[in-house]
Amino acid sequence: YLNCDYPNLILCDIICHANPSPKVFKRYIKALELKAASKVKSYTFRSKFNGWDNLVPIVEYENGKTDNETTFITAFLRGIIHRPCCYECKFTKPFNFADITLGDFWGVDKLTDIRQYKDGTSLILINTKKGENFFKDVTGLKLYKIQDTIDVFKYNHKKPDKPHRNRAKFFKKLDYIKDEDAIDYINKIGINNEPKVYLLILLEQLVK
């Protein structure tokens, strides 16, 4: 793209789950405001209030009330509201062209002896000599080196999600749903219509 290397340009990529639809989020916020009879002041997608391994969304309203409504984050984790490009993302594979890769260190308790991570643990991968030289100037971080960096992708995204089987149906009908019914609609499509095979697998695991 740039056709040459710039010494002061550091390329950084992010280990990303996906990017949710802004359209769905706007509809969701509108539905929350109608339900609460108050404007949303702030929305935290993954609050660490209960710790990093038990992330919850927090909605703050202008009337002073707060809520832990989970419809949007649940639909996101089900893969139904990702933007179309996310299902074909070419940068979810390990070790792209970036000098440095950043992400959440999911699996930190399995790959290291770190057990206290209530506030979260970040993953930093140095991919190039330029990235290594740049990172030497970074101070104030408590670092823990892992032996085999490929192991971190056992617990992080290494390929794009597959589109949810109800995604097309969901977006086709979304424009016809009233704002006050948006939360119930997202819940119905994102949760109640999960494949029976998935439920069967869960039941088998419980029996075992």
PDB file of N, CA and C in Angstrom, residues 15-55:
ATOM      1  N   ILE A  15      -6.155  -8.637  17.866  1.00  0.00           N
ATOM      2  CA  ILE A  15      -6.892  -9.906  17.865  1.00  0.00           C
ATOM      3  C   ILE A  15      -8.345  -9.570  18.164  1.00  0.00           C
ATOM      4  N   CYS A  16      -9.170  -9.692  17.164  1.00  0.00           N
ATOM      5  CA  CYS A  16     -10.530  -9.167  17.221  1.00  0.00           C
ATOM      6  C   CYS A  16     -11.549 -10.288  17.081  1.00  0.00           C
ATOM      7  N   HIS A  17     -12.577 -10.252  17.921  1.00  0.00           N
ATOM      8  CA  HIS A  17     -13.674 -11.212  17.793  1.00  0.00           C
ATOM      9  C   HIS A  17     -14.496 -10.876  16.548  1.00  0.00           C
ATOM     10  N   ALA A  18     -14.973  -9.650  16.476  1.00  0.00           N
ATOM     11  CA  ALA A  18     -15.742  -9.158  15.333  1.00  0.00           C
ATOM     12  C   ALA A  18     -16.225  -7.753  15.660  1.00  0.00           C
ATOM     13  N   ASN A  19     -16.818  -7.099  14.676  1.00  0.00           N
ATOM     14  CA  ASN A  19     -17.381  -5.762  14.856  1.00  0.00           C
ATOM     15  C   ASN A  19     -18.900  -5.848  14.727  1.00  0.00           C
ATOM     16  N   PRO A  20     -19.652  -5.555  15.783  1.00  0.00           N
ATOM     17  CA  PRO A  20     -21.113  -5.666  15.697  1.00  0.00           C
ATOM     18  C   PRO A  20     -21.725  -4.565  14.848  1.00  0.00           C
ATOM     19  N   SER A  21     -22.918  -4.804  14.359  1.00  0.00           N
ATOM     20  CA  SER A  21     -23.618  -3.883  13.478  1.00  0.00           C
ATOM     21  C   SER A  21     -24.008  -2.595  14.202  1.00  0.00           C
ATOM     22  N   PRO A  22     -23.577  -1.414  13.711  1.00  0.00           N
ATOM     23  CA  PRO A  22     -24.006  -0.134  14.298  1.00  0.00           C
ATOM     24  C   PRO A  22     -25.520   0.057  14.203  1.00  0.00           C
ATOM     25  N   LYS A  23     -26.108  -0.465  13.151  1.00  0.00           N
ATOM     26  CA  LYS A  23     -27.558  -0.343  12.958  1.00  0.00           C
ATOM     27  C   LYS A  23     -28.309  -1.050  14.089  1.00  0.00           C
ATOM     28  N   VAL A  24     -27.885  -2.252  14.407  1.00  0.00           N
ATOM     29  CA  VAL A  24     -28.542  -3.009  15.474  1.00  0.00           C
ATOM     30  C   VAL A  24     -28.330  -2.318  16.819  1.00  0.00           C
ATOM     31  N   PHE A  25     -27.132  -1.791  17.021  1.00  0.00           N
ATOM     32  CA  PHE A  25     -26.847  -1.125  18.292  1.00  0.00           C
ATOM     33  C   PHE A  25     -27.723   0.114  18.474  1.00  0.00           C
ATOM     34  N   LYS A  26     -27.924   0.886  17.421  1.00  0.00           N
ATOM     35  CA  LYS A  26     -28.786   2.070  17.508  1.00  0.00           C
ATOM     36  C   LYS A  26     -30.218   1.679  17.836  1.00  0.00           C
ATOM     37  N   ARG A  27     -30.695   0.616  17.206  1.00  0.00           N
ATOM     38  CA  ARG A  27     -32.054   0.141  17.496  1.00  0.00           C
ATOM     39  C   ARG A  27     -32.155  -0.350  18.939  1.00  0.00           C
ATOM     40  N   TYR A  28     -31.112  -1.014  19.394  1.00  0.00           N
ATOM     41  CA  TYR A  28     -31.081  -1.547  20.752  1.00  0.00           C
ATOM     42  C   TYR A  28     -31.113  -0.414  21.785  1.00  0.00           C
ATOM     43  N   ILE A  29     -30.299   0.602  21.576  1.00  0.00           N
ATOM     44  CA  ILE A  29     -30.261   1.748  22.494  1.00  0.00           C
ATOM     45  C   ILE A  29     -31.613   2.445  22.532  1.00  0.00           C
ATOM     46  N   LYS A  30     -32.229   2.605  21.375  1.00  0.00           N
ATOM     47  CA  LYS A  30     -33.550   3.229  21.317  1.00  0.00           C
ATOM     48  C   LYS A  30     -34.564   2.417  22.125  1.00  0.00           C
ATOM     49  N   ALA A  31     -34.496   1.109  22.015  1.00  0.00           N
ATOM     50  CA  ALA A  31     -35.414   0.240  22.758  1.00  0.00           C
ATOM     51  C   ALA A  31     -35.172   0.344  24.262  1.00  0.00           C
ATOM     52  N   LEU A  32     -33.908   0.429  24.665  1.00  0.00           N
ATOM     53  CA  LEU A  32     -33.592   0.596  26.079  1.00  0.00           C
ATOM     54  C   LEU A  32     -34.164   1.894  26.620  1.00  0.00           C
ATOM     55  N   GLU A  33     -34.041   2.960  25.843  1.00  0.00           N
ATOM     56  CA  GLU A  33     -34.527   4.268  26.277  1.00  0.00           C
ATOM     57  C   GLU A  33     -36.039   4.287  26.413  1.00  0.00           C
ATOM     58  N   LEU A  34     -36.713   3.621  25.512  1.00  0.00           N
ATOM     59  CA  LEU A  34     -38.177   3.543  25.606  1.00  0.00           C
ATOM     60  C   LEU A  34     -38.598   2.737  26.832  1.00  0.00           C
ATOM     61  N   LYS A  35     -37.874   1.654  27.080  1.00  0.00           N
ATOM     62  CA  LYS A  35     -38.195   0.793  28.217  1.00  0.00           C
ATOM     63  C   LYS A  35     -37.950   1.506  29.548  1.00  0.00           C
ATOM     64  N   ALA A  36     -36.880   2.286  29.629  1.00  0.00           N
ATOM     65  CA  ALA A  36     -36.511   2.963  30.871  1.00  0.00           C
ATOM     66  C   ALA A  36     -37.120   4.358  30.995  1.00  0.00           C
ATOM     67  N   ALA A  37     -37.728   4.851  29.912  1.00  0.00           N
ATOM     68  CA  ALA A  37     -38.269   6.217  29.881  1.00  0.00           C
ATOM     69  C   ALA A  37     -37.184   7.235  30.229  1.00  0.00           C
ATOM     70  N   SER A  38     -35.989   6.985  29.716  1.00  0.00           N
ATOM     71  CA  SER A  38     -34.860   7.872  29.967  1.00  0.00           C
ATOM     72  C   SER A  38     -33.800   7.654  28.899  1.00  0.00           C
ATOM     73  N   LYS A  39     -33.060   8.710  28.576  1.00  0.00           N
ATOM     74  CA  LYS A  39     -31.982   8.598  27.612  1.00  0.00           C
ATOM     75  C   LYS A  39     -30.811   7.809  28.210  1.00  0.00           C
ATOM     76  N   VAL A  40     -30.124   7.059  27.359  1.00  0.00           N
ATOM     77  CA  VAL A  40     -28.923   6.346  27.788  1.00  0.00           C
ATOM     78  C   VAL A  40     -27.774   7.337  27.881  1.00  0.00           C
ATOM     79  N   LYS A  41     -27.154   7.387  29.052  1.00  0.00           N
ATOM     80  CA  LYS A  41     -26.011   8.279  29.278  1.00  0.00           C
ATOM     81  C   LYS A  41     -24.720   7.629  28.821  1.00  0.00           C
ATOM     82  N   SER A  42     -24.563   6.343  29.125  1.00  0.00           N
ATOM     83  CA  SER A  42     -23.360   5.612  28.711  1.00  0.00           C
ATOM     84  C   SER A  42     -23.675   4.124  28.640  1.00  0.00           C
ATOM     85  N   TYR A  43     -22.899   3.440  27.816  1.00  0.00           N
ATOM     86  CA  TYR A  43     -23.063   1.993  27.675  1.00  0.00           C
ATOM     87  C   TYR A  43     -21.677   1.357  27.666  1.00  0.00           C
ATOM     88  N   THR A  44     -21.413   0.501  28.638  1.00  0.00           N
ATOM     89  CA  THR A  44     -20.152  -0.218  28.722  1.00  0.00           C
ATOM     90  C   THR A  44     -20.390  -1.646  28.255  1.00  0.00           C
ATOM     91  N   PHE A  45     -19.724  -2.036  27.175  1.00  0.00           N
ATOM     92  CA  PHE A  45     -19.978  -3.350  26.588  1.00  0.00           C
ATOM     93  C   PHE A  45     -19.537  -4.482  27.504  1.00  0.00           C
ATOM     94  N   ARG A  46     -18.362  -4.341  28.079  1.00  0.00           N
ATOM     95  CA  ARG A  46     -17.838  -5.424  28.914  1.00  0.00           C
ATOM     96  C   ARG A  46     -17.201  -4.837  30.163  1.00  0.00           C
ATOM     97  N   SER A  47     -18.022  -4.537  31.131  1.00  0.00           N
ATOM     98  CA  SER A  47     -17.522  -3.980  32.382  1.00  0.00           C
ATOM     99  C   SER A  47     -16.778  -5.047  33.185  1.00  0.00           C
ATOM    100  N   LYS A  48     -15.712  -4.624  33.868  1.00  0.00           N
ATOM    101  CA  LYS A  48     -14.943  -5.528  34.724  1.00  0.00           C
ATOM    102  C   LYS A  48     -15.430  -5.467  36.168  1.00  0.00           C
ATOM    103  N   PHE A  49     -16.641  -4.993  36.371  1.00  0.00           N
ATOM    104  CA  PHE A  49     -17.189  -4.836  37.720  1.00  0.00           C
ATOM    105  C   PHE A  49     -17.141  -6.151  38.484  1.00  0.00           C
ATOM    106  N   ASN A  50     -17.448  -7.245  37.815  1.00  0.00           N
ATOM    107  CA  ASN A  50     -17.416  -8.573  38.445  1.00  0.00           C
ATOM    108  C   ASN A  50     -16.129  -9.331  38.156  1.00  0.00           C
ATOM    109  N   GLY A  51     -15.156  -8.639  37.584  1.00  0.00           N
ATOM    110  CA  GLY A  51     -13.901  -9.293  37.229  1.00  0.00           C
ATOM    111  C   GLY A  51     -13.810  -9.545  35.735  1.00  0.00           C
ATOM    112  N   TRP A  52     -12.580  -9.712  35.263  1.00  0.00           N
ATOM    113  CA  TRP A  52     -12.320  -9.859  33.830  1.00  0.00           C
ATOM    114  C   TRP A  52     -12.901 -11.140  33.257  1.00  0.00           C
ATOM    115  N   ASP A  53     -13.009 -12.188  34.070  1.00  0.00           N
ATOM    116  CA  ASP A  53     -13.529 -13.465  33.583  1.00  0.00           C
ATOM    117  C   ASP A  53     -15.045 -13.565  33.738  1.00  0.00           C
ATOM    118  N   ASN A  54     -15.689 -12.469  34.142  1.00  0.00           N
ATOM    119  CA  ASN A  54     -17.150 -12.439  34.260  1.00  0.00           C
ATOM    120  C   ASN A  54     -17.659 -11.079  33.804  1.00  0.00           C
ATOM    121  N   LEU A  55     -17.330 -10.742  32.555  1.00  0.00           N
ATOM    122  CA  LEU A  55     -17.648  -9.421  32.011  1.00  0.00           C
ATOM    123  C   LEU A  55     -19.149  -9.252  31.805  1.00  0.00           C
TER     124      LEU A  55
END
